[in-house]
């Protein structure tokens, strides 16, 4: 291979990495322009046809994606059916992700935590919060006696990894929100914990950032009725901003106190 061409290929690869492409989906590249069907030649113009009564325009019957998602979600009668329904929902994210990341933990625990979206490790393993931020989350929660194998349940706003770990778009959140609402309805938790700004904003329908929303209980309207939801900092943010661990710790203590009070009252 010519040295100049090799440099060009390396530069293109570097740029792709910089722009967030961090995984190859197939062994060989696919030239999508070449794969496109050839454009058909327009048919020759023949003699003008006799005038026909105007045909009524045929309107597509396919509902917009969010309505289709809501219908799929509503039809799911249990968690396994909901997972299959999500896998069926049409989304470009499904084409770039490797595994659907549905949930982990104990669905009957009464405590449901909701993160943002799977990262590379979660995508590879098909489970939420298994990468470095998930390990930090596990350590933090262990410090207040919470363990995903015993007493909480975890999911994300998005079930598929956005390419390059970019922030979910509003359209992606809108598409998957009906599935999350049905997820909450099927699990029927007593408390929600919203991990990070994307989760808090999506569920609280708030404009404020997570630093304003965190540290207190809000009320989320769900199909299972209004539920108390604690907004807190995302563990990935804590990895980047260790000084914020003080606030996260105070949120954890608030969670512990509320759970203890709730247990005592039951
Ligand atoms: N960050 C999230 O918000 N969710 C995961 O599952 C992993 C990282």
PDB file of C-alpha atoms and ligand atoms in Angstrom:
ATOM      1  CA  UNK A   1       0.000   0.000   0.000  1.00  0.00           C
ATOM      2  CA  UNK A   2       1.305   3.462  -0.921  1.00  0.00           C
ATOM      3  CA  UNK A   3       2.518   5.502   2.084  1.00  0.00           C
ATOM      4  CA  UNK A   4       0.252   8.483   1.236  1.00  0.00           C
ATOM      5  CA  UNK A   5      -2.857   6.296   0.944  1.00  0.00           C
ATOM      6  CA  UNK A   6      -2.044   4.562   4.236  1.00  0.00           C
ATOM      7  CA  UNK A   7      -1.727   7.963   5.970  1.00  0.00           C
ATOM      8  CA  UNK A   8      -5.073   9.009   4.497  1.00  0.00           C
ATOM      9  CA  UNK A   9      -6.746   5.847   5.802  1.00  0.00           C
ATOM     10  CA  UNK A  10      -5.208   6.347   9.256  1.00  0.00           C
ATOM     11  CA  UNK A  11      -6.369   9.982   9.330  1.00  0.00           C
ATOM     12  CA  UNK A  12      -9.912   8.906   8.383  1.00  0.00           C
ATOM     13  CA  UNK A  13      -9.825   6.302  11.139  1.00  0.00           C
ATOM     14  CA  UNK A  14      -8.557   8.883  13.668  1.00  0.00           C
ATOM     15  CA  UNK A  15     -11.376  11.253  12.716  1.00  0.00           C
ATOM     16  CA  UNK A  16     -13.963   8.511  13.101  1.00  0.00           C
ATOM     17  CA  UNK A  17     -12.610   7.748  16.582  1.00  0.00           C
ATOM     18  CA  UNK A  18     -12.765  11.432  17.476  1.00  0.00           C
ATOM     19  CA  UNK A  19     -16.374  11.581  16.307  1.00  0.00           C
ATOM     20  CA  UNK A  20     -17.373   8.681  18.498  1.00  0.00           C
ATOM     21  CA  UNK A  21     -17.105   5.662  16.195  1.00  0.00           C
ATOM     22  CA  UNK A  22     -15.525   3.170  18.549  1.00  0.00           C
ATOM     23  CA  UNK A  23     -16.736  -0.176  17.252  1.00  0.00           C
ATOM     24  CA  UNK A  24     -16.718  -1.974  13.923  1.00  0.00           C
ATOM     25  CA  UNK A  25     -20.042  -3.667  13.183  1.00  0.00           C
ATOM     26  CA  UNK A  26     -18.768  -5.985  10.444  1.00  0.00           C
ATOM     27  CA  UNK A  27     -15.450  -7.414   9.255  1.00  0.00           C
ATOM     28  CA  UNK A  28     -15.595  -5.724   5.856  1.00  0.00           C
ATOM     29  CA  UNK A  29     -16.800  -2.165   5.128  1.00  0.00           C
ATOM     30  CA  UNK A  30     -20.156  -1.812   3.417  1.00  0.00           C
ATOM     31  CA  UNK A  31     -20.330   0.769   0.646  1.00  0.00           C
ATOM     32  CA  UNK A  32     -23.884   1.938   1.197  1.00  0.00           C
ATOM     33  CA  UNK A  33     -23.819   4.177  -1.861  1.00  0.00           C
ATOM     34  CA  UNK A  34     -22.896   1.222  -4.096  1.00  0.00           C
ATOM     35  CA  UNK A  35     -25.466  -1.005  -2.359  1.00  0.00           C
ATOM     36  CA  UNK A  36     -28.275   1.430  -3.158  1.00  0.00           C
ATOM     37  CA  UNK A  37     -30.681   0.217  -5.844  1.00  0.00           C
ATOM     38  CA  UNK A  38     -29.951   1.824  -9.238  1.00  0.00           C
ATOM     39  CA  UNK A  39     -32.291   4.667 -10.097  1.00  0.00           C
ATOM     40  CA  UNK A  40     -34.743   3.420 -12.708  1.00  0.00           C
ATOM     41  CA  UNK A  41     -34.886   5.260 -16.044  1.00  0.00           C
ATOM     42  CA  UNK A  42     -38.151   7.210 -16.316  1.00  0.00           C
ATOM     43  CA  UNK A  43     -40.605   5.378 -18.601  1.00  0.00           C
ATOM     44  CA  UNK A  44     -41.009   6.844 -22.084  1.00  0.00           C
ATOM     45  CA  UNK A  45     -43.840   9.346 -22.356  1.00  0.00           C
ATOM     46  CA  UNK A  46     -46.683   7.772 -24.324  1.00  0.00           C
ATOM     47  CA  UNK A  47     -49.885   9.286 -25.597  1.00  0.00           C
ATOM     48  CA  UNK A  48     -51.853  11.137 -22.901  1.00  0.00           C
ATOM     49  CA  UNK A  49     -54.236   8.680 -21.161  1.00  0.00           C
ATOM     50  CA  UNK A  50     -57.946   9.318 -21.178  1.00  0.00           C
ATOM     51  CA  UNK A  51     -59.034  11.433 -18.191  1.00  0.00           C
ATOM     52  CA  UNK A  52     -59.985   9.316 -15.173  1.00  0.00           C
ATOM     53  CA  UNK A  53     -62.014  10.505 -12.167  1.00  0.00           C
ATOM     54  CA  UNK A  54     -59.529  11.786  -9.554  1.00  0.00           C
ATOM     55  CA  UNK A  55     -58.375   8.927  -7.333  1.00  0.00           C
ATOM     56  CA  UNK A  56     -58.547   9.581  -3.577  1.00  0.00           C
ATOM     57  CA  UNK A  57     -55.044   9.939  -2.153  1.00  0.00           C
ATOM     58  CA  UNK A  58     -53.979   6.840  -0.197  1.00  0.00           C
ATOM     59  CA  UNK A  59     -52.867   7.955   3.266  1.00  0.00           C
ATOM     60  CA  UNK A  60     -50.310   5.751   5.025  1.00  0.00           C
ATOM     61  CA  UNK A  61     -51.915   3.840   7.889  1.00  0.00           C
ATOM     62  CA  UNK A  62     -48.642   3.382   9.768  1.00  0.00           C
ATOM     63  CA  UNK A  63     -48.821   5.398  12.998  1.00  0.00           C
ATOM     64  CA  UNK A  64     -45.937   7.680  13.885  1.00  0.00           C
ATOM     65  CA  UNK A  65     -43.156   5.852  15.766  1.00  0.00           C
ATOM     66  CA  UNK A  66     -44.111   7.021  19.278  1.00  0.00           C
ATOM     67  CA  UNK A  67     -47.754   5.949  18.798  1.00  0.00           C
ATOM     68  CA  UNK A  68     -46.612   2.562  17.490  1.00  0.00           C
ATOM     69  CA  UNK A  69     -44.294   2.257  20.516  1.00  0.00           C
ATOM     70  CA  UNK A  70     -47.146   3.114  22.878  1.00  0.00           C
ATOM     71  CA  UNK A  71     -49.355   0.437  21.279  1.00  0.00           C
ATOM     72  CA  UNK A  72     -46.592  -2.196  21.503  1.00  0.00           C
ATOM     73  CA  UNK A  73     -45.894  -1.255  25.125  1.00  0.00           C
ATOM     74  CA  UNK A  74     -49.559  -1.334  26.165  1.00  0.00           C
ATOM     75  CA  UNK A  75     -49.988  -4.830  24.730  1.00  0.00           C
ATOM     76  CA  UNK A  76     -47.158  -6.280  26.852  1.00  0.00           C
ATOM     77  CA  UNK A  77     -48.640  -8.179  29.787  1.00  0.00           C
ATOM     78  CA  UNK A  78     -45.416  -9.025  31.633  1.00  0.00           C
ATOM     79  CA  UNK A  79     -41.730  -8.080  31.696  1.00  0.00           C
ATOM     80  CA  UNK A  80     -40.677 -10.762  29.215  1.00  0.00           C
ATOM     81  CA  UNK A  81     -43.322  -9.566  26.737  1.00  0.00           C
ATOM     82  CA  UNK A  82     -42.239  -5.969  27.285  1.00  0.00           C
ATOM     83  CA  UNK A  83     -38.630  -6.866  26.516  1.00  0.00           C
ATOM     84  CA  UNK A  84     -39.724  -8.549  23.257  1.00  0.00           C
ATOM     85  CA  UNK A  85     -41.893  -5.538  22.375  1.00  0.00           C
ATOM     86  CA  UNK A  86     -38.927  -3.196  22.833  1.00  0.00           C
ATOM     87  CA  UNK A  87     -36.785  -5.428  20.626  1.00  0.00           C
ATOM     88  CA  UNK A  88     -39.488  -5.152  17.950  1.00  0.00           C
ATOM     89  CA  UNK A  89     -39.788  -1.349  18.037  1.00  0.00           C
ATOM     90  CA  UNK A  90     -38.230   0.260  15.022  1.00  0.00           C
ATOM     91  CA  UNK A  91     -35.316   2.559  15.943  1.00  0.00           C
ATOM     92  CA  UNK A  92     -32.012   3.397  14.243  1.00  0.00           C
ATOM     93  CA  UNK A  93     -30.354   2.743  17.623  1.00  0.00           C
ATOM     94  CA  UNK A  94     -31.287  -0.915  17.284  1.00  0.00           C
ATOM     95  CA  UNK A  95     -29.180  -1.152  14.109  1.00  0.00           C
ATOM     96  CA  UNK A  96     -26.002   0.142  15.709  1.00  0.00           C
ATOM     97  CA  UNK A  97     -26.250  -1.526  19.128  1.00  0.00           C
ATOM     98  CA  UNK A  98     -25.194  -5.098  19.862  1.00  0.00           C
ATOM     99  CA  UNK A  99     -27.528  -6.098  22.695  1.00  0.00           C
ATOM    100  CA  UNK A 100     -30.795  -4.852  24.111  1.00  0.00           C
ATOM    101  CA  UNK A 101     -30.235  -3.703  27.697  1.00  0.00           C
ATOM    102  CA  UNK A 102     -33.498  -4.223  29.540  1.00  0.00           C
ATOM    103  CA  UNK A 103     -32.940  -4.433  33.290  1.00  0.00           C
ATOM    104  CA  UNK A 104     -31.153  -6.031  36.196  1.00  0.00           C
ATOM    105  CA  UNK A 105     -31.930  -6.646  39.851  1.00  0.00           C
ATOM    106  CA  UNK A 106     -35.011  -7.620  41.810  1.00  0.00           C
ATOM    107  CA  UNK A 107     -38.237  -6.422  40.196  1.00  0.00           C
ATOM    108  CA  UNK A 108     -40.269  -7.049  43.380  1.00  0.00           C
ATOM    109  CA  UNK A 109     -37.939  -4.984  45.602  1.00  0.00           C
ATOM    110  CA  UNK A 110     -40.106  -1.843  45.563  1.00  0.00           C
ATOM    111  CA  UNK A 111     -37.132   0.338  44.510  1.00  0.00           C
ATOM    112  CA  UNK A 112     -36.516   1.066  40.819  1.00  0.00           C
ATOM    113  CA  UNK A 113     -33.495   3.058  39.609  1.00  0.00           C
ATOM    114  CA  UNK A 114     -33.512   4.627  36.166  1.00  0.00           C
ATOM    115  CA  UNK A 115     -30.309   5.597  34.376  1.00  0.00           C
ATOM    116  CA  UNK A 116     -29.709   7.187  30.998  1.00  0.00           C
ATOM    117  CA  UNK A 117     -28.598   4.665  28.375  1.00  0.00           C
ATOM    118  CA  UNK A 118     -26.257   1.706  28.042  1.00  0.00           C
ATOM    119  CA  UNK A 119     -22.564   2.323  27.411  1.00  0.00           C
ATOM    120  CA  UNK A 120     -20.100   0.038  25.636  1.00  0.00           C
ATOM    121  CA  UNK A 121     -19.846  -2.536  28.457  1.00  0.00           C
ATOM    122  CA  UNK A 122     -23.603  -2.694  28.940  1.00  0.00           C
ATOM    123  CA  UNK A 123     -24.086  -3.063  25.180  1.00  0.00           C
ATOM    124  CA  UNK A 124     -21.627  -5.950  25.107  1.00  0.00           C
ATOM    125  CA  UNK A 125     -23.143  -7.768  28.090  1.00  0.00           C
ATOM    126  CA  UNK A 126     -26.821  -6.800  27.728  1.00  0.00           C
ATOM    127  CA  UNK A 127     -27.093  -5.623  31.363  1.00  0.00           C
ATOM    128  CA  UNK A 128     -27.371  -2.081  32.764  1.00  0.00           C
ATOM    129  CA  UNK A 129     -24.611  -0.448  34.797  1.00  0.00           C
ATOM    130  CA  UNK A 130     -21.889  -3.064  34.491  1.00  0.00           C
ATOM    131  CA  UNK A 131     -19.055  -0.739  33.369  1.00  0.00           C
ATOM    132  CA  UNK A 132     -16.921   1.532  35.551  1.00  0.00           C
ATOM    133  CA  UNK A 133     -19.776   3.881  36.416  1.00  0.00           C
ATOM    134  CA  UNK A 134     -21.953   0.889  37.272  1.00  0.00           C
ATOM    135  CA  UNK A 135     -19.256  -0.455  39.563  1.00  0.00           C
ATOM    136  CA  UNK A 136     -19.106   2.913  41.329  1.00  0.00           C
ATOM    137  CA  UNK A 137     -22.902   2.876  41.619  1.00  0.00           C
ATOM    138  CA  UNK A 138     -22.775  -0.610  43.161  1.00  0.00           C
ATOM    139  CA  UNK A 139     -20.135   0.523  45.701  1.00  0.00           C
ATOM    140  CA  UNK A 140     -22.098   3.645  46.601  1.00  0.00           C
ATOM    141  CA  UNK A 141     -25.343   1.737  47.062  1.00  0.00           C
ATOM    142  CA  UNK A 142     -23.618  -1.016  49.022  1.00  0.00           C
ATOM    143  CA  UNK A 143     -22.639   1.670  51.538  1.00  0.00           C
ATOM    144  CA  UNK A 144     -26.351   2.131  52.397  1.00  0.00           C
ATOM    145  CA  UNK A 145     -27.149  -1.570  52.318  1.00  0.00           C
ATOM    146  CA  UNK A 146     -28.485  -1.771  48.754  1.00  0.00           C
ATOM    147  CA  UNK A 147     -27.483  -4.592  46.453  1.00  0.00           C
ATOM    148  CA  UNK A 148     -28.961  -5.318  43.025  1.00  0.00           C
ATOM    149  CA  UNK A 149     -29.091  -9.043  43.753  1.00  0.00           C
ATOM    150  CA  UNK A 150     -31.292  -8.414  46.823  1.00  0.00           C
ATOM    151  CA  UNK A 151     -33.107  -5.131  47.096  1.00  0.00           C
ATOM    152  CA  UNK A 152     -33.315  -2.907  44.050  1.00  0.00           C
ATOM    153  CA  UNK A 153     -34.086  -2.991  40.353  1.00  0.00           C
ATOM    154  CA  UNK A 154     -32.324  -1.091  37.549  1.00  0.00           C
ATOM    155  CA  UNK A 155     -33.177   0.054  34.049  1.00  0.00           C
ATOM    156  CA  UNK A 156     -32.444   2.952  31.691  1.00  0.00           C
ATOM    157  CA  UNK A 157     -34.382   5.566  29.715  1.00  0.00           C
ATOM    158  CA  UNK A 158     -33.005   4.033  26.491  1.00  0.00           C
ATOM    159  CA  UNK A 159     -32.664   0.275  26.015  1.00  0.00           C
ATOM    160  CA  UNK A 160     -30.083   0.578  23.219  1.00  0.00           C
ATOM    161  CA  UNK A 161     -26.643   2.180  23.344  1.00  0.00           C
ATOM    162  CA  UNK A 162     -26.422   5.478  21.418  1.00  0.00           C
ATOM    163  CA  UNK A 163     -23.388   5.276  19.096  1.00  0.00           C
ATOM    164  CA  UNK A 164     -20.248   6.706  20.665  1.00  0.00           C
ATOM    165  CA  UNK A 165     -22.126   7.088  23.995  1.00  0.00           C
ATOM    166  CA  UNK A 166     -23.634  10.360  22.848  1.00  0.00           C
ATOM    167  CA  UNK A 167     -26.451  11.914  24.866  1.00  0.00           C
ATOM    168  CA  UNK A 168     -29.899  10.550  23.888  1.00  0.00           C
ATOM    169  CA  UNK A 169     -31.877  12.867  21.618  1.00  0.00           C
ATOM    170  CA  UNK A 170     -35.360  14.131  22.539  1.00  0.00           C
ATOM    171  CA  UNK A 171     -36.827  11.993  19.740  1.00  0.00           C
ATOM    172  CA  UNK A 172     -35.184   8.843  21.131  1.00  0.00           C
ATOM    173  CA  UNK A 173     -36.435   9.623  24.631  1.00  0.00           C
ATOM    174  CA  UNK A 174     -39.969  10.248  23.317  1.00  0.00           C
ATOM    175  CA  UNK A 175     -39.905   6.980  21.397  1.00  0.00           C
ATOM    176  CA  UNK A 176     -38.877   4.852  24.364  1.00  0.00           C
ATOM    177  CA  UNK A 177     -40.789   6.645  27.133  1.00  0.00           C
ATOM    178  CA  UNK A 178     -44.004   4.602  26.612  1.00  0.00           C
ATOM    179  CA  UNK A 179     -41.954   1.426  27.182  1.00  0.00           C
ATOM    180  CA  UNK A 180     -40.459   2.844  30.363  1.00  0.00           C
ATOM    181  CA  UNK A 181     -43.906   3.853  31.624  1.00  0.00           C
ATOM    182  CA  UNK A 182     -45.220   0.354  30.974  1.00  0.00           C
ATOM    183  CA  UNK A 183     -42.072  -1.014  32.670  1.00  0.00           C
ATOM    184  CA  UNK A 184     -42.898   1.037  35.780  1.00  0.00           C
ATOM    185  CA  UNK A 185     -46.541  -0.067  35.599  1.00  0.00           C
ATOM    186  CA  UNK A 186     -45.555  -3.751  35.474  1.00  0.00           C
ATOM    187  CA  UNK A 187     -42.893  -3.512  38.214  1.00  0.00           C
ATOM    188  CA  UNK A 188     -45.015  -1.284  40.494  1.00  0.00           C
ATOM    189  CA  UNK A 189     -42.154   0.117  42.597  1.00  0.00           C
ATOM    190  CA  UNK A 190     -42.851   2.188  45.717  1.00  0.00           C
ATOM    191  CA  UNK A 191     -39.893   4.527  45.042  1.00  0.00           C
ATOM    192  CA  UNK A 192     -37.953   5.648  41.979  1.00  0.00           C
ATOM    193  CA  UNK A 193     -34.369   6.910  41.877  1.00  0.00           C
ATOM    194  CA  UNK A 194     -33.488   8.983  38.806  1.00  0.00           C
ATOM    195  CA  UNK A 195     -29.799   8.711  38.039  1.00  0.00           C
ATOM    196  CA  UNK A 196     -28.543  11.831  36.273  1.00  0.00           C
ATOM    197  CA  UNK A 197     -29.948  14.721  34.290  1.00  0.00           C
ATOM    198  CA  UNK A 198     -31.332  12.811  31.293  1.00  0.00           C
ATOM    199  CA  UNK A 199     -33.399  10.518  33.485  1.00  0.00           C
ATOM    200  CA  UNK A 200     -34.536  13.307  35.820  1.00  0.00           C
ATOM    201  CA  UNK A 201     -35.527  15.671  33.017  1.00  0.00           C
ATOM    202  CA  UNK A 202     -37.351  12.967  31.058  1.00  0.00           C
ATOM    203  CA  UNK A 203     -39.434  11.777  33.993  1.00  0.00           C
ATOM    204  CA  UNK A 204     -39.948  15.035  35.854  1.00  0.00           C
ATOM    205  CA  UNK A 205     -40.564  16.912  32.593  1.00  0.00           C
ATOM    206  CA  UNK A 206     -38.361  19.609  34.088  1.00  0.00           C
ATOM    207  CA  UNK A 207     -36.255  22.261  32.425  1.00  0.00           C
ATOM    208  CA  UNK A 208     -33.862  22.576  35.372  1.00  0.00           C
ATOM    209  CA  UNK A 209     -30.546  20.763  35.344  1.00  0.00           C
ATOM    210  CA  UNK A 210     -29.727  17.891  37.676  1.00  0.00           C
ATOM    211  CA  UNK A 211     -27.812  20.112  40.116  1.00  0.00           C
ATOM    212  CA  UNK A 212     -31.093  21.898  40.883  1.00  0.00           C
ATOM    213  CA  UNK A 213     -33.281  18.800  40.794  1.00  0.00           C
ATOM    214  CA  UNK A 214     -31.107  16.508  42.903  1.00  0.00           C
ATOM    215  CA  UNK A 215     -31.282  15.999  46.614  1.00  0.00           C
ATOM    216  CA  UNK A 216     -35.061  15.978  47.066  1.00  0.00           C
ATOM    217  CA  UNK A 217     -38.100  13.845  46.415  1.00  0.00           C
ATOM    218  CA  UNK A 218     -40.325  14.754  43.502  1.00  0.00           C
ATOM    219  CA  UNK A 219     -43.539  13.213  42.307  1.00  0.00           C
ATOM    220  CA  UNK A 220     -43.650  11.404  38.955  1.00  0.00           C
ATOM    221  CA  UNK A 221     -46.962  10.733  37.248  1.00  0.00           C
ATOM    222  CA  UNK A 222     -46.944   7.136  36.043  1.00  0.00           C
ATOM    223  CA  UNK A 223     -49.648   4.740  34.808  1.00  0.00           C
ATOM    224  CA  UNK A 224     -49.254   3.088  38.242  1.00  0.00           C
ATOM    225  CA  UNK A 225     -50.201   6.408  39.894  1.00  0.00           C
ATOM    226  CA  UNK A 226     -47.996   9.172  41.325  1.00  0.00           C
ATOM    227  CA  UNK A 227     -44.679   7.854  42.636  1.00  0.00           C
ATOM    228  CA  UNK A 228     -42.016   9.495  44.811  1.00  0.00           C
ATOM    229  CA  UNK A 229     -38.796   9.920  42.814  1.00  0.00           C
ATOM    230  CA  UNK A 230     -35.403  10.997  44.148  1.00  0.00           C
ATOM    231  CA  UNK A 231     -33.178  12.721  41.593  1.00  0.00           C
ATOM    232  CA  UNK A 232     -29.456  12.297  42.112  1.00  0.00           C
ATOM    233  CA  UNK A 233     -26.152  12.656  40.275  1.00  0.00           C
ATOM    234  CA  UNK A 234     -25.126  10.102  37.687  1.00  0.00           C
ATOM    235  CA  UNK A 235     -22.147   7.935  38.713  1.00  0.00           C
ATOM    236  CA  UNK A 236     -20.355   8.786  35.438  1.00  0.00           C
ATOM    237  CA  UNK A 237     -20.522  12.462  36.478  1.00  0.00           C
ATOM    238  CA  UNK A 238     -19.077  11.539  39.862  1.00  0.00           C
ATOM    239  CA  UNK A 239     -16.152   9.807  38.150  1.00  0.00           C
ATOM    240  CA  UNK A 240     -15.426  13.037  36.262  1.00  0.00           C
ATOM    241  CA  UNK A 241     -16.178  15.341  39.207  1.00  0.00           C
ATOM    242  CA  UNK A 242     -15.021  13.661  42.417  1.00  0.00           C
ATOM    243  CA  UNK A 243     -15.840  16.800  44.465  1.00  0.00           C
ATOM    244  CA  UNK A 244     -19.550  16.157  43.789  1.00  0.00           C
ATOM    245  CA  UNK A 245     -19.419  12.917  45.783  1.00  0.00           C
ATOM    246  CA  UNK A 246     -20.339  14.947  48.870  1.00  0.00           C
ATOM    247  CA  UNK A 247     -23.743  15.784  47.334  1.00  0.00           C
ATOM    248  CA  UNK A 248     -24.210  12.216  46.136  1.00  0.00           C
ATOM    249  CA  UNK A 249     -23.540  10.987  49.653  1.00  0.00           C
ATOM    250  CA  UNK A 250     -26.172  13.287  51.089  1.00  0.00           C
ATOM    251  CA  UNK A 251     -28.671  11.959  48.477  1.00  0.00           C
ATOM    252  CA  UNK A 252     -27.833   8.399  49.483  1.00  0.00           C
ATOM    253  CA  UNK A 253     -28.485   9.195  53.133  1.00  0.00           C
ATOM    254  CA  UNK A 254     -31.825  10.753  52.204  1.00  0.00           C
ATOM    255  CA  UNK A 255     -32.714   7.603  50.253  1.00  0.00           C
ATOM    256  CA  UNK A 256     -31.745   5.394  53.199  1.00  0.00           C
ATOM    257  CA  UNK A 257     -33.775   7.475  55.678  1.00  0.00           C
ATOM    258  CA  UNK A 258     -36.843   7.402  53.402  1.00  0.00           C
ATOM    259  CA  UNK A 259     -36.618   3.655  52.848  1.00  0.00           C
ATOM    260  CA  UNK A 260     -36.204   3.085  56.605  1.00  0.00           C
ATOM    261  CA  UNK A 261     -39.198   5.338  57.371  1.00  0.00           C
ATOM    262  CA  UNK A 262     -41.258   3.555  54.731  1.00  0.00           C
ATOM    263  CA  UNK A 263     -40.281   0.125  56.089  1.00  0.00           C
ATOM    264  CA  UNK A 264     -41.126   1.238  59.636  1.00  0.00           C
ATOM    265  CA  UNK A 265     -44.531   2.523  58.518  1.00  0.00           C
ATOM    266  CA  UNK A 266     -45.456  -0.716  56.681  1.00  0.00           C
TER     267      UNK A 266
HETATM  268  N1  LIG B   1     -24.890   4.742  32.264  1.00  0.00           N
HETATM  269  C1  LIG B   1     -26.230   4.624  32.302  1.00  0.00           C
HETATM  270  O1  LIG B   1     -26.936   5.616  32.441  1.00  0.00           O
HETATM  271  N2  LIG B   1     -26.754   3.416  32.218  1.00  0.00           N
HETATM  272  C2  LIG B   1     -26.021   2.311  32.095  1.00  0.00           C
HETATM  273  O2  LIG B   1     -26.594   1.227  32.030  1.00  0.00           O
HETATM  274  C3  LIG B   1     -24.632   2.457  32.052  1.00  0.00           C
HETATM  275  C4  LIG B   1     -24.082   3.670  32.135  1.00  0.00           C
END
